Coordinates of C-alpha atoms in Angstrom, one line a residue:
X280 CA -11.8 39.9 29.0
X281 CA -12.7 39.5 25.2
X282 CA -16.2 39.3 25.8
X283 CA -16.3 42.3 28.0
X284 CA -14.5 44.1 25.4
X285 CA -16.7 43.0 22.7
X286 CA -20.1 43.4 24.6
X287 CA -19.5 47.2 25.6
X288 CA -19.1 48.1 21.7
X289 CA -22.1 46.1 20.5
X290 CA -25.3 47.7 22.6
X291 CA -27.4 45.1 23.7
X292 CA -31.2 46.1 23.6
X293 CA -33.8 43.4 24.5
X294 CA -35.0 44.2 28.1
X295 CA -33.9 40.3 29.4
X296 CA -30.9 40.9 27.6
X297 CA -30.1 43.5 29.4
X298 CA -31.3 43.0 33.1
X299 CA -28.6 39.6 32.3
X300 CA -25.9 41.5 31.6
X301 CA -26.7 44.5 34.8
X302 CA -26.3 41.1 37.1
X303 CA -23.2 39.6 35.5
X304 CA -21.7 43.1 35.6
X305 CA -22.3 43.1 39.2
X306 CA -21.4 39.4 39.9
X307 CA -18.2 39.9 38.2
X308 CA -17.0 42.9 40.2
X309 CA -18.4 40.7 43.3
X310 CA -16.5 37.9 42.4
X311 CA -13.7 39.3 39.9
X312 CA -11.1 36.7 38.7
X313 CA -8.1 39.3 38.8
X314 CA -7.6 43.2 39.2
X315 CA -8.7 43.8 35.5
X316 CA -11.3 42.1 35.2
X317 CA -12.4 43.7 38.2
X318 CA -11.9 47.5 36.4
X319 CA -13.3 46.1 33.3
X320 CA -16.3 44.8 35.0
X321 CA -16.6 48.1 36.6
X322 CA -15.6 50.4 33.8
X323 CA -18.5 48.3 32.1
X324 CA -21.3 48.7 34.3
X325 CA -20.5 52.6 34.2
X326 CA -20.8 52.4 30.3
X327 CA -24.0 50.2 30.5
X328 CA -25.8 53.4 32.6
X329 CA -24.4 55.7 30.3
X330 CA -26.1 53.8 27.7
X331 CA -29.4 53.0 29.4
X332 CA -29.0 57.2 30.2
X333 CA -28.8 58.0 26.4
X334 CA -31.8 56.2 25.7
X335 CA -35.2 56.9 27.0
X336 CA -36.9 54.0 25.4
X337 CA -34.6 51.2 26.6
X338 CA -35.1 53.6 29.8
X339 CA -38.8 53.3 29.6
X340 CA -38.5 49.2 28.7
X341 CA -36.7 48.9 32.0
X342 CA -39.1 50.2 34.5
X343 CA -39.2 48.9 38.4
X344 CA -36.0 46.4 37.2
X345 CA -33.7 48.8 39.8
X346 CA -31.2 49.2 37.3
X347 CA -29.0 52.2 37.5
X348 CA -30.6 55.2 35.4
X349 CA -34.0 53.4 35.4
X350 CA -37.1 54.7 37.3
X351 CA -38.8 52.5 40.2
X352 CA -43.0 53.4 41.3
X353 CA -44.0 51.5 44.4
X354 CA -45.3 52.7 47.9
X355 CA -42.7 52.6 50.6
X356 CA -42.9 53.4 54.2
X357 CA -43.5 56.5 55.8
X358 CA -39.9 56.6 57.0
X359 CA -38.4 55.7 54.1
X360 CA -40.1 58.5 51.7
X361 CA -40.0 60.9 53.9
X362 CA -36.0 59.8 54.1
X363 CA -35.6 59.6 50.2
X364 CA -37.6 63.3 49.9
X365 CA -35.0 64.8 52.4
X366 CA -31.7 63.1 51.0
X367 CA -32.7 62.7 47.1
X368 CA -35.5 65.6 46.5
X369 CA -34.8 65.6 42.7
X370 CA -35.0 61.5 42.7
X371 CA -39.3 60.9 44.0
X372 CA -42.0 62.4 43.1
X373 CA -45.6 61.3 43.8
X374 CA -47.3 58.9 41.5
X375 CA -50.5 57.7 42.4
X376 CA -53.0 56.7 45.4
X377 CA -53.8 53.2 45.7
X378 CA -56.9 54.2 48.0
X379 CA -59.9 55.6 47.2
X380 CA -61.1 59.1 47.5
X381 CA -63.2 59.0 50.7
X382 CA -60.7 56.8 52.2
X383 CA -57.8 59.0 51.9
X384 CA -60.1 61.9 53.1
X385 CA -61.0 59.7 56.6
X386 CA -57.7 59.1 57.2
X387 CA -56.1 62.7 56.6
X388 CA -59.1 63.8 59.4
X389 CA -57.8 61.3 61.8
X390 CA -54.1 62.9 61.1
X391 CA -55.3 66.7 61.2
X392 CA -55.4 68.7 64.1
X393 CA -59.8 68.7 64.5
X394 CA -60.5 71.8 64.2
X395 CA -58.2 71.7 60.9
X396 CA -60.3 68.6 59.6
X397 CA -63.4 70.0 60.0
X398 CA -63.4 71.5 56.4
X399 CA -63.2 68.4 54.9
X400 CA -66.5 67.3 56.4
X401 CA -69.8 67.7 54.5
X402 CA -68.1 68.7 51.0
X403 CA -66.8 71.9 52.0
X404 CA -63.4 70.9 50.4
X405 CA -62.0 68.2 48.7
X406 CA -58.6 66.8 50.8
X407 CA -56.9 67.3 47.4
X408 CA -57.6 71.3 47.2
X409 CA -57.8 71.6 51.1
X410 CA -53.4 70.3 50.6
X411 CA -53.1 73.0 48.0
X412 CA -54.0 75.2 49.8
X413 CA -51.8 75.1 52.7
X414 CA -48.5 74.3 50.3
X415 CA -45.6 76.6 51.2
X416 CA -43.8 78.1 48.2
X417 CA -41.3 76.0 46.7
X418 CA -43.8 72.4 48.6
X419 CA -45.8 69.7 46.2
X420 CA -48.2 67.7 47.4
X421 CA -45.9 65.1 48.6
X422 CA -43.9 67.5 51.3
X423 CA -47.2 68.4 52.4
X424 CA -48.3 64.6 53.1
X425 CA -45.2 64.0 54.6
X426 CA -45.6 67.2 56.8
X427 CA -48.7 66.4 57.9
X428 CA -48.1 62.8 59.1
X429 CA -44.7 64.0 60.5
X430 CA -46.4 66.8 62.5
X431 CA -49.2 64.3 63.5
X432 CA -49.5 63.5 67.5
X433 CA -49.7 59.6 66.8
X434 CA -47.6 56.9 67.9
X435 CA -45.5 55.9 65.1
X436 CA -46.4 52.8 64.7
X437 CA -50.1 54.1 64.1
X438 CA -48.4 57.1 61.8
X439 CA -46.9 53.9 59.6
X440 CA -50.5 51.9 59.3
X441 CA -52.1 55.2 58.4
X442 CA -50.0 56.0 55.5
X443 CA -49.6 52.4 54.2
X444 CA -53.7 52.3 54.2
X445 CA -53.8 54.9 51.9
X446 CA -51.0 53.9 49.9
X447 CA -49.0 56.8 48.2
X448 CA -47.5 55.6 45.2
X449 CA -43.5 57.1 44.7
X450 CA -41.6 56.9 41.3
X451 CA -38.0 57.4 42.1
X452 CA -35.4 57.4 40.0
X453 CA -31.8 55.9 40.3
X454 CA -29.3 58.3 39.3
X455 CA -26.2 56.6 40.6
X456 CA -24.9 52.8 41.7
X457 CA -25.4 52.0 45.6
X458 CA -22.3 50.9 46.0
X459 CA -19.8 51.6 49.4
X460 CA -17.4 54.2 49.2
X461 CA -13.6 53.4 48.9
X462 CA -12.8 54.4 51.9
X463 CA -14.6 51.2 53.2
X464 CA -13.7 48.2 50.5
X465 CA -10.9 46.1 49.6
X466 CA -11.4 44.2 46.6
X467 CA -10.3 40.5 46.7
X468 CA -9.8 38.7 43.7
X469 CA -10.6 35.0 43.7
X470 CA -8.6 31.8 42.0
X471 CA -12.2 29.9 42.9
X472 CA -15.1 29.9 44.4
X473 CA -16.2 28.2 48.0
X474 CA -19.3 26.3 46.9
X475 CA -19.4 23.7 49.8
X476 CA -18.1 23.1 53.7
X477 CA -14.5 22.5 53.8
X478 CA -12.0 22.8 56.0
X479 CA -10.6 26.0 54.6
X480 CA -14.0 27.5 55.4
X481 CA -13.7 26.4 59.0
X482 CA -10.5 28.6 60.2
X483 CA -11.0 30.7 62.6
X484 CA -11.3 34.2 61.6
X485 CA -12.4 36.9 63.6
X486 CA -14.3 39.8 62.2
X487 CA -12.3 43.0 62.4
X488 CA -13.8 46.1 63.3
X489 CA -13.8 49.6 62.1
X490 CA -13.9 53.1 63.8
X491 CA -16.7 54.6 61.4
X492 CA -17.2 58.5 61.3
X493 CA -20.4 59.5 60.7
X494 CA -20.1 60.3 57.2
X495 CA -19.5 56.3 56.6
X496 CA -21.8 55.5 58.7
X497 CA -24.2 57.4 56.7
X498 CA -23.2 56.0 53.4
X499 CA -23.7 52.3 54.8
X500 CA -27.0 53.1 55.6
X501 CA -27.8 54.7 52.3
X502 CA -26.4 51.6 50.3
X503 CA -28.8 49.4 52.7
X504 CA -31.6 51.3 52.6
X505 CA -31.2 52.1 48.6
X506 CA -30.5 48.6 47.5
X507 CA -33.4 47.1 49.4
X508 CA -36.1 50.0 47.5
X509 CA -34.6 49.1 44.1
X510 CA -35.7 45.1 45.5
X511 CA -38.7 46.7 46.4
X512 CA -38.1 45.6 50.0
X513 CA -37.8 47.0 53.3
X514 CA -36.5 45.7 57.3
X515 CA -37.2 47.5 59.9
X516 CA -33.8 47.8 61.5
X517 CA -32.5 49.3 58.1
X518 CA -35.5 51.5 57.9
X519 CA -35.2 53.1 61.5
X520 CA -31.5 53.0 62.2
X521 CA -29.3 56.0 62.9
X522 CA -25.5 56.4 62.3
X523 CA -24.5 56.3 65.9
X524 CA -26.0 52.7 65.8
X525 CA -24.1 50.8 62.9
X526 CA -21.0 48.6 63.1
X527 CA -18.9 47.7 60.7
X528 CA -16.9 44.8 60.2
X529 CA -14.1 43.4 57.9
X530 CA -14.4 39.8 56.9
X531 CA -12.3 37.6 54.7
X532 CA -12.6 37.6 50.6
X533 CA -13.2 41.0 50.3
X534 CA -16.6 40.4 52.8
X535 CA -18.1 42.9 55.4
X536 CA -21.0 43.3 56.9
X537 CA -22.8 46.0 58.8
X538 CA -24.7 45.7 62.4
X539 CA -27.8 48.2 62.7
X540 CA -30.0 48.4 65.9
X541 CA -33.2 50.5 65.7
X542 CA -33.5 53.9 67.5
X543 CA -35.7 53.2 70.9
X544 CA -38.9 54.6 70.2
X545 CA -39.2 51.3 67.2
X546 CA -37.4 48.8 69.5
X547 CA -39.0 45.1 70.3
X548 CA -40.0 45.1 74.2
X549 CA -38.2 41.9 74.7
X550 CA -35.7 40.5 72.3
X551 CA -33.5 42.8 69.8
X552 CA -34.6 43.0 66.3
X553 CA -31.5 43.4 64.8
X554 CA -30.2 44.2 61.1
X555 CA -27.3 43.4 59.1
X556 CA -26.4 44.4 55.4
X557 CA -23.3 42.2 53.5
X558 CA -21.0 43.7 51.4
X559 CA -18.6 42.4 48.5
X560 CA -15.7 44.1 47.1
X561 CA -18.2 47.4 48.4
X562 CA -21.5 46.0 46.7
X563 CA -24.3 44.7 49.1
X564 CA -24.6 41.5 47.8
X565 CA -27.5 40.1 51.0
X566 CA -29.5 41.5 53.8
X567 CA -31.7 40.5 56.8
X568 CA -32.0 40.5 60.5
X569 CA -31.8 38.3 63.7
X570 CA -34.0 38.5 67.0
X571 CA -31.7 37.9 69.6
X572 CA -32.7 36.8 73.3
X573 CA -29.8 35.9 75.9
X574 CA -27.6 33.8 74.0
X575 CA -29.9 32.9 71.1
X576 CA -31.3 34.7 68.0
X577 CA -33.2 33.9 65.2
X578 CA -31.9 34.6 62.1
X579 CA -32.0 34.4 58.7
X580 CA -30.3 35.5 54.7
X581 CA -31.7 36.8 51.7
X582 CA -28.7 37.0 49.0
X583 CA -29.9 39.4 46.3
X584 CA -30.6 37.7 42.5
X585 CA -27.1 38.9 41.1
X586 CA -25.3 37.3 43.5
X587 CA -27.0 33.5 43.9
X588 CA -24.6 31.5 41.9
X589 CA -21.5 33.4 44.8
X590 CA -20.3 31.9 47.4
X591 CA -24.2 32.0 49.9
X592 CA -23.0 29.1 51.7
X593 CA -19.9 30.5 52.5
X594 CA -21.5 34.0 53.4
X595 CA -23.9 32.9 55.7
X596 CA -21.3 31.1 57.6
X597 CA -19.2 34.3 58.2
X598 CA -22.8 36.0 59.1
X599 CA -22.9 33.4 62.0
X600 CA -19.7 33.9 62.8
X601 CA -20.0 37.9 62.8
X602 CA -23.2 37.6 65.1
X603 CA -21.9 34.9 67.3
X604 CA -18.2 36.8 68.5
X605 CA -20.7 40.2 68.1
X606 CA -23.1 39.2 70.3
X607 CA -21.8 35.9 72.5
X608 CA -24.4 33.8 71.1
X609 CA -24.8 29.9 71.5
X610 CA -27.8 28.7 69.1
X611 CA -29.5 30.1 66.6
X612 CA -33.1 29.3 65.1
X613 CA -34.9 29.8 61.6
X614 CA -38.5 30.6 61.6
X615 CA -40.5 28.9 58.6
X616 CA -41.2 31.6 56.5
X617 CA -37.4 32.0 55.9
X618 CA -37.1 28.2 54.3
X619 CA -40.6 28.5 52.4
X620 CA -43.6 28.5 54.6
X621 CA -45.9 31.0 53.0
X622 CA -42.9 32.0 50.5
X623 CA -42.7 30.6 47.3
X624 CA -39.6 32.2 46.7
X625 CA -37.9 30.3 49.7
X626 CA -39.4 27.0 48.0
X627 CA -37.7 27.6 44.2
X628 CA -34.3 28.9 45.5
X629 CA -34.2 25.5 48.2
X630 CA -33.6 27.7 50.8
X631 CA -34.1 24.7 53.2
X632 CA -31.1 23.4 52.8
X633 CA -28.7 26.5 52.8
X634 CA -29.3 26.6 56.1
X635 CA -29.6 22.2 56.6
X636 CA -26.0 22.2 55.3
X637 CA -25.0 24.6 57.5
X638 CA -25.7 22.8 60.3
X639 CA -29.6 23.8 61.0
X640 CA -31.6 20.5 61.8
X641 CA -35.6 20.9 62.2
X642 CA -37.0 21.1 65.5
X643 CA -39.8 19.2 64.7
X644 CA -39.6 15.2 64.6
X645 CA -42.0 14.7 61.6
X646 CA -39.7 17.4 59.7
X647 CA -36.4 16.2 61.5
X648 CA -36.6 12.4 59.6
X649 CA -38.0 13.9 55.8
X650 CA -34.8 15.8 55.9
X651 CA -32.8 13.3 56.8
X652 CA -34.4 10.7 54.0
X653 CA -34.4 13.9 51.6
X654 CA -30.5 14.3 52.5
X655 CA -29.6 10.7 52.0
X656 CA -31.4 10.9 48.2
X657 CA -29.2 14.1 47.5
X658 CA -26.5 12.1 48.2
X659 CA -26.9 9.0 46.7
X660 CA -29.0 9.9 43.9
X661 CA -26.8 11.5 40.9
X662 CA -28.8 15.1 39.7
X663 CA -31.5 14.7 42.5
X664 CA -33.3 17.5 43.8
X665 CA -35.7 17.6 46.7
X666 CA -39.5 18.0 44.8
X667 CA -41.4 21.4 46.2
X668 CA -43.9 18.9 48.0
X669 CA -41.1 18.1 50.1
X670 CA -39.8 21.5 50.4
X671 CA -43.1 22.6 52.2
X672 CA -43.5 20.3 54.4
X673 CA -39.9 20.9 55.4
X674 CA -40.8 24.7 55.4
X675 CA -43.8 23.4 58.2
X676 CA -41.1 23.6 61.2
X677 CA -38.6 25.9 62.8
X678 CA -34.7 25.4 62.5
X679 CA -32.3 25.2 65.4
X680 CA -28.0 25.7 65.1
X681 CA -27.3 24.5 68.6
X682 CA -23.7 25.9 69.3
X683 CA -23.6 24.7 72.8
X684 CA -25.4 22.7 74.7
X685 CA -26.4 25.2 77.5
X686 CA -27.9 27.8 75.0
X687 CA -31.3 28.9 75.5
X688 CA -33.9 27.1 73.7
X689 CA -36.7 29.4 73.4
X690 CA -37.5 32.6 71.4
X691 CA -39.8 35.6 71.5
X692 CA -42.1 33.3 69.2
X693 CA -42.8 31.2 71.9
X694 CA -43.1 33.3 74.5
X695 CA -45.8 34.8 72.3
X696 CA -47.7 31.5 72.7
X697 CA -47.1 31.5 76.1
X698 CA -48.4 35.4 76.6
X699 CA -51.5 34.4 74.7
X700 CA -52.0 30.5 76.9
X701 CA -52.0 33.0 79.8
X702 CA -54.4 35.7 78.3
X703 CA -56.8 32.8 77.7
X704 CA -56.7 30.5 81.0
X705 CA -55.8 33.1 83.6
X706 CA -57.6 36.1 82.0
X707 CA -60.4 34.9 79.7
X708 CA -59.2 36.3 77.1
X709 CA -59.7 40.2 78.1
X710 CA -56.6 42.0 77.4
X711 CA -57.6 45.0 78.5
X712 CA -58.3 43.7 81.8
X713 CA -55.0 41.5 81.9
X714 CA -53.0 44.6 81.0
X715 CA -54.9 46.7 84.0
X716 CA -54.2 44.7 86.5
X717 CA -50.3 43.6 85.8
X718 CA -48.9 47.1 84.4
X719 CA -49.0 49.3 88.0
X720 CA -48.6 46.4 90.0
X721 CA -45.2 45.3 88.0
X722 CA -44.1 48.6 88.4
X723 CA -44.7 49.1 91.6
X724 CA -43.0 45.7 92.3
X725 CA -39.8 46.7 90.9
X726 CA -40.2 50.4 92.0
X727 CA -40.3 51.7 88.3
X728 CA -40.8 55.7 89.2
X729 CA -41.2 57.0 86.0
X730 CA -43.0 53.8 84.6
X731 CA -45.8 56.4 82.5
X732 CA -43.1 57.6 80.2
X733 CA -44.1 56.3 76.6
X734 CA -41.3 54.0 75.7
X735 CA -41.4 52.7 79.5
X736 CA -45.0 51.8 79.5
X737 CA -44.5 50.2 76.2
X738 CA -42.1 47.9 77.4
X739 CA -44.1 47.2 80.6
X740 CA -47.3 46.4 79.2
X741 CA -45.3 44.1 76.6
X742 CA -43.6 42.2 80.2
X743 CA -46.3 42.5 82.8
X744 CA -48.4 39.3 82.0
X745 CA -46.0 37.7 81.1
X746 CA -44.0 38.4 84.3
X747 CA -47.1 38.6 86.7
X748 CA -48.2 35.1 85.8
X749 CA -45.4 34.2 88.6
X750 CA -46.2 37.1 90.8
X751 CA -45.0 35.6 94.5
X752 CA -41.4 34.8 92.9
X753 CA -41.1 38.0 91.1
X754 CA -42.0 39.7 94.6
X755 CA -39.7 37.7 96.8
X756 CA -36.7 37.7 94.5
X757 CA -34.9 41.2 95.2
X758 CA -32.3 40.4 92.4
X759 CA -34.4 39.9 89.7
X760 CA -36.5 43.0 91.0
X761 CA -33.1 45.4 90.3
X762 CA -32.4 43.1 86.7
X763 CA -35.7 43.7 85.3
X764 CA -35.6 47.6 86.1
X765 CA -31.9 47.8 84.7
X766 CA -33.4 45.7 81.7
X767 CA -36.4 47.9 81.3
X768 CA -34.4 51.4 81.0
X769 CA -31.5 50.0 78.8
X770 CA -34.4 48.8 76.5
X771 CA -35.7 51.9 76.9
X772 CA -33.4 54.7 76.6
X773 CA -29.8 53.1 76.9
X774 CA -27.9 50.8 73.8
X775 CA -29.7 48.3 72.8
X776 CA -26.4 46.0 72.7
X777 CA -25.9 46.7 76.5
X778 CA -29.5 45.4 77.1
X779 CA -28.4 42.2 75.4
X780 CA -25.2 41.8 77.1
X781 CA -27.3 42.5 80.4
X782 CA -30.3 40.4 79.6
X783 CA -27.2 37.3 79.0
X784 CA -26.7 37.8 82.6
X785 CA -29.6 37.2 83.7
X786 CA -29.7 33.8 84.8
X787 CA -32.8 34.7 87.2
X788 CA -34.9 35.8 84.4
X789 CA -33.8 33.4 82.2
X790 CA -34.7 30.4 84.5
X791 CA -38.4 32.3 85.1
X792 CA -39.5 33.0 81.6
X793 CA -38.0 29.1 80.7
X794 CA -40.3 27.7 83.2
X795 CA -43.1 30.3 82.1
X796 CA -42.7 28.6 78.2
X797 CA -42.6 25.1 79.5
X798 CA -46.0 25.7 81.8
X799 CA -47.9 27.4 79.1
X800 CA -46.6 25.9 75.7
X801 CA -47.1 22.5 74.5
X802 CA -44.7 22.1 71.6
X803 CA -41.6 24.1 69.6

């Protein structure tokens, strides 16, 4: 309390300085002894932007930190700027291009209606003068871009590549906290932190949840979306939610977390790319998403800097235990990148054994007995810590939680290595061919009608090798016949959470695509 005191009447000024006390600001309301240091913490942080506010040099010396009242340039997604323009127009403004002229002018052609493009061909106009030209009164340059790609008749997916080749450059400015509303926190003050297992963390608790209106649900998705752009990071289920597709959930010690699934037009053909945002006394404090197939997902946790000396062990626990009474799941998997592969970040913070200690063993045998010596010299030797030599070779293998015994034990990843096995030794490798041949016939097999509707035929060209590569059972098996085309329209225009509770009871696919992995994929 006396340092709080005496830090907000002596202004602190060195950039490092001050980007320490931002964080221990926000740790402290996170993870407030008592009810006043809680206010004081947050009575403090709201003196600290009125500070930073007040003075446009230690504004300037804080550039792209994310700090409240501090300016951010970076390119973003399509989807996200075009978001920020519509919800914060006074907040971004254009900054730069990262490509060059004559690349920017290819790719506005491909966007433009052709006979629209055709000025910019031969020099007639520059694509710079040709957008001033057709600005509205009141437009910028910006709101023209974002007009033009939003008008464009693209798939989205191509719309997104387009703009992030010729990569628009936004400042944005952060005017307020991203914090959750009131409405939607209960702060929890804390006698000590949970820094290991224990017993106390194993009581059951189920996650509570809440009726959101669509105002909240709103604000959630603002708070994930705003706090991953001042991290200059983006997921796609945060990116292409909607309100009517967040949950919200209570948790203990002043926890919750939010559930987002992606509209349908940007949903995964075959397992659910799902996103979740965690909160603390209201502040998301860690973010990421699982892939969940029948009872399995992979998953993983990314706890924002602020936060990393909290309670992650603890929070990642109650993030299992959110997604396993959520979503009925029985094993979850970590995917390499998550633990360090190709991530040096994952390799400094030892994010190997976050999840180890949680229960996560590598799939791999090599891996499997280096974490077990590695785990044996954490214990026995005082101060040790595993080198990063160790950590990426550890980082070389997936990670399993195997909750029961029956669970599923493959993922998208490998059917991905089965899809591509089959490509090569039934197909020679000619996709186009491949996809020919298997998208009308699986239709027709399960009687799909309306199978050329976009987001059908996506999901059926994503299936039909796959599925096809056991042709005579898929034909003689009426019952999976009526589960696939249930499967395919949930997936395609119904919840995404009833096509996971569907695809769970499908013990007929289930069995079929676990034989398909097993034919075509040599190891995990």
């Amino acid at each position: 309390m006396n340092l709080l005191n005496e830090l907000n009447t002596e202004p602190v000024k060195s950039k490092k300085a001050l980007q320490s006390w931002y964080d221990t600001l926000l740790f402290l309301i996170a993870y407030p002894d008592n009810k006043s240091i809680y206010q004081l913490a947050s009575q403090s942080l709201q003196h600290l932007n009125s500070y930073i506010k007040g003075h446009e040099n230690i504004k300037a010396g804080l550039f792209n930190s994310g700090i409240t009242n501090t300016r951010l340039c970076a390119a973003f997604s399509f989807e996200i700027v075009k978001w920020l323009r519509k919800k914060h127009p006074g907040d971004i403004k254009l900054s730069s291009f990262e490509a060059d002229e004559e690349h920017i002018k290819y790719i506005l052609s491909a966007v433009m209606p052709k006979v629209e493009s055709e000025i910019l061909q031969d020099a007639n106009a520059t694509w710079k003068s040709w957008l001033k030209r057709s600005l509205k009164k009141g437009e910028d340059i910006l709101h023209r871009l974002i007009a033009f790609f939003d008008e464009a008749d693209i798939r989205p997916e191509i719309r997104d590549e387009l703009w992030n080749a010729i990569g628009i450059d936004v400042e944005i400015n952060f005017p307020s906290h991203t914090r959750l509303p009131d409405s939607l926190t209960t702060p929890y003050y804390h006698r000590s932190l949970i820094k290991k297992n224990s017993a106390k963390q194993q009581i059951s608790v189920k996650p509570t949840g809440v009726d959101l209106n669509e105002s909240e649900a709103e604000q959630i998705i603002e708070c994930g979306r705003m706090i991953l752009v001042r991290h200059l990071r983006e997921i796609d289920p945060i990116t292409f939610t909607a309100a009517r597709l967040v949950y919200y959930y209570h948790l203990p010690r002043g926890l919750s977390i939010a559930l987002m699934g992606m509209v349908p037009e940007r949903r995964h053909p075959i397992d659910s790319y799902m996103g979740y945002v965690v909160f603390k006394n209201g502040l998301p404090i860690a973010y990421a998403g699982s892939w969940i197939l029948f009872d399995s997902s992979r998953i993983g946790l990314n706890v924002f800097p602020a936060y990393r000396g909290g309670e992650s062990q603890y929070v990642f626990q109650q993030v299992l235990k959110v997604h396993q009474e959520v979503y009925h799941l029985d094993r979850f998997s970590v995917d390499p990148y998550q633990i360090g592969k190709a991530n040096s970040e994952g390799i400094q913070s030892g994010a190997f054994w976050t999840y180890y200690r949680r229960g996560f063993r590598p799939i791999r045998d090599e891996q499997k007995k280096l974490a077990e010596t590695e785990a044996l010299k954490i214990k026995s030797v005082r101060g040790y810590r595993s080198p990063a030599s160790a950590l990426k070779k550890l980082a070389d293998s997936r990670l399993e939680l195997v909750l029961q015994k029956t669970a599923v034990r493959f993922d998208a990843t490998d059917l991905s290595l089965a899809y591509a096995s089959i490509l090569k030794n039934q197909y020679n490798n000619n996709r186009k061919v491949a996809e020919e041949l298997s998208f009308t016939k699986l239709a027709d097999i399960i009687q799909l009608k309306n199978y050329h509707e976009e987001k059908l035929k996506f999901i059926l060209k994503n299936w039909c090798i796959l599925l096809l590569s056991n042709e005579q059972e898929l034909r003689r098996n009426s019952r999976l016949k009526k589960i696939l085309k249930k499967l395919f329209e949930l997936k395609a225009i119904g919840d995404e959470e009833d096509y996971i509770f569907e695809l769970k009871r499908a013990s007929e696919l289930r069995k079929l695509l676990e034989r398909i992995v097993k034919e075509n994929v040599d190891e995990p």
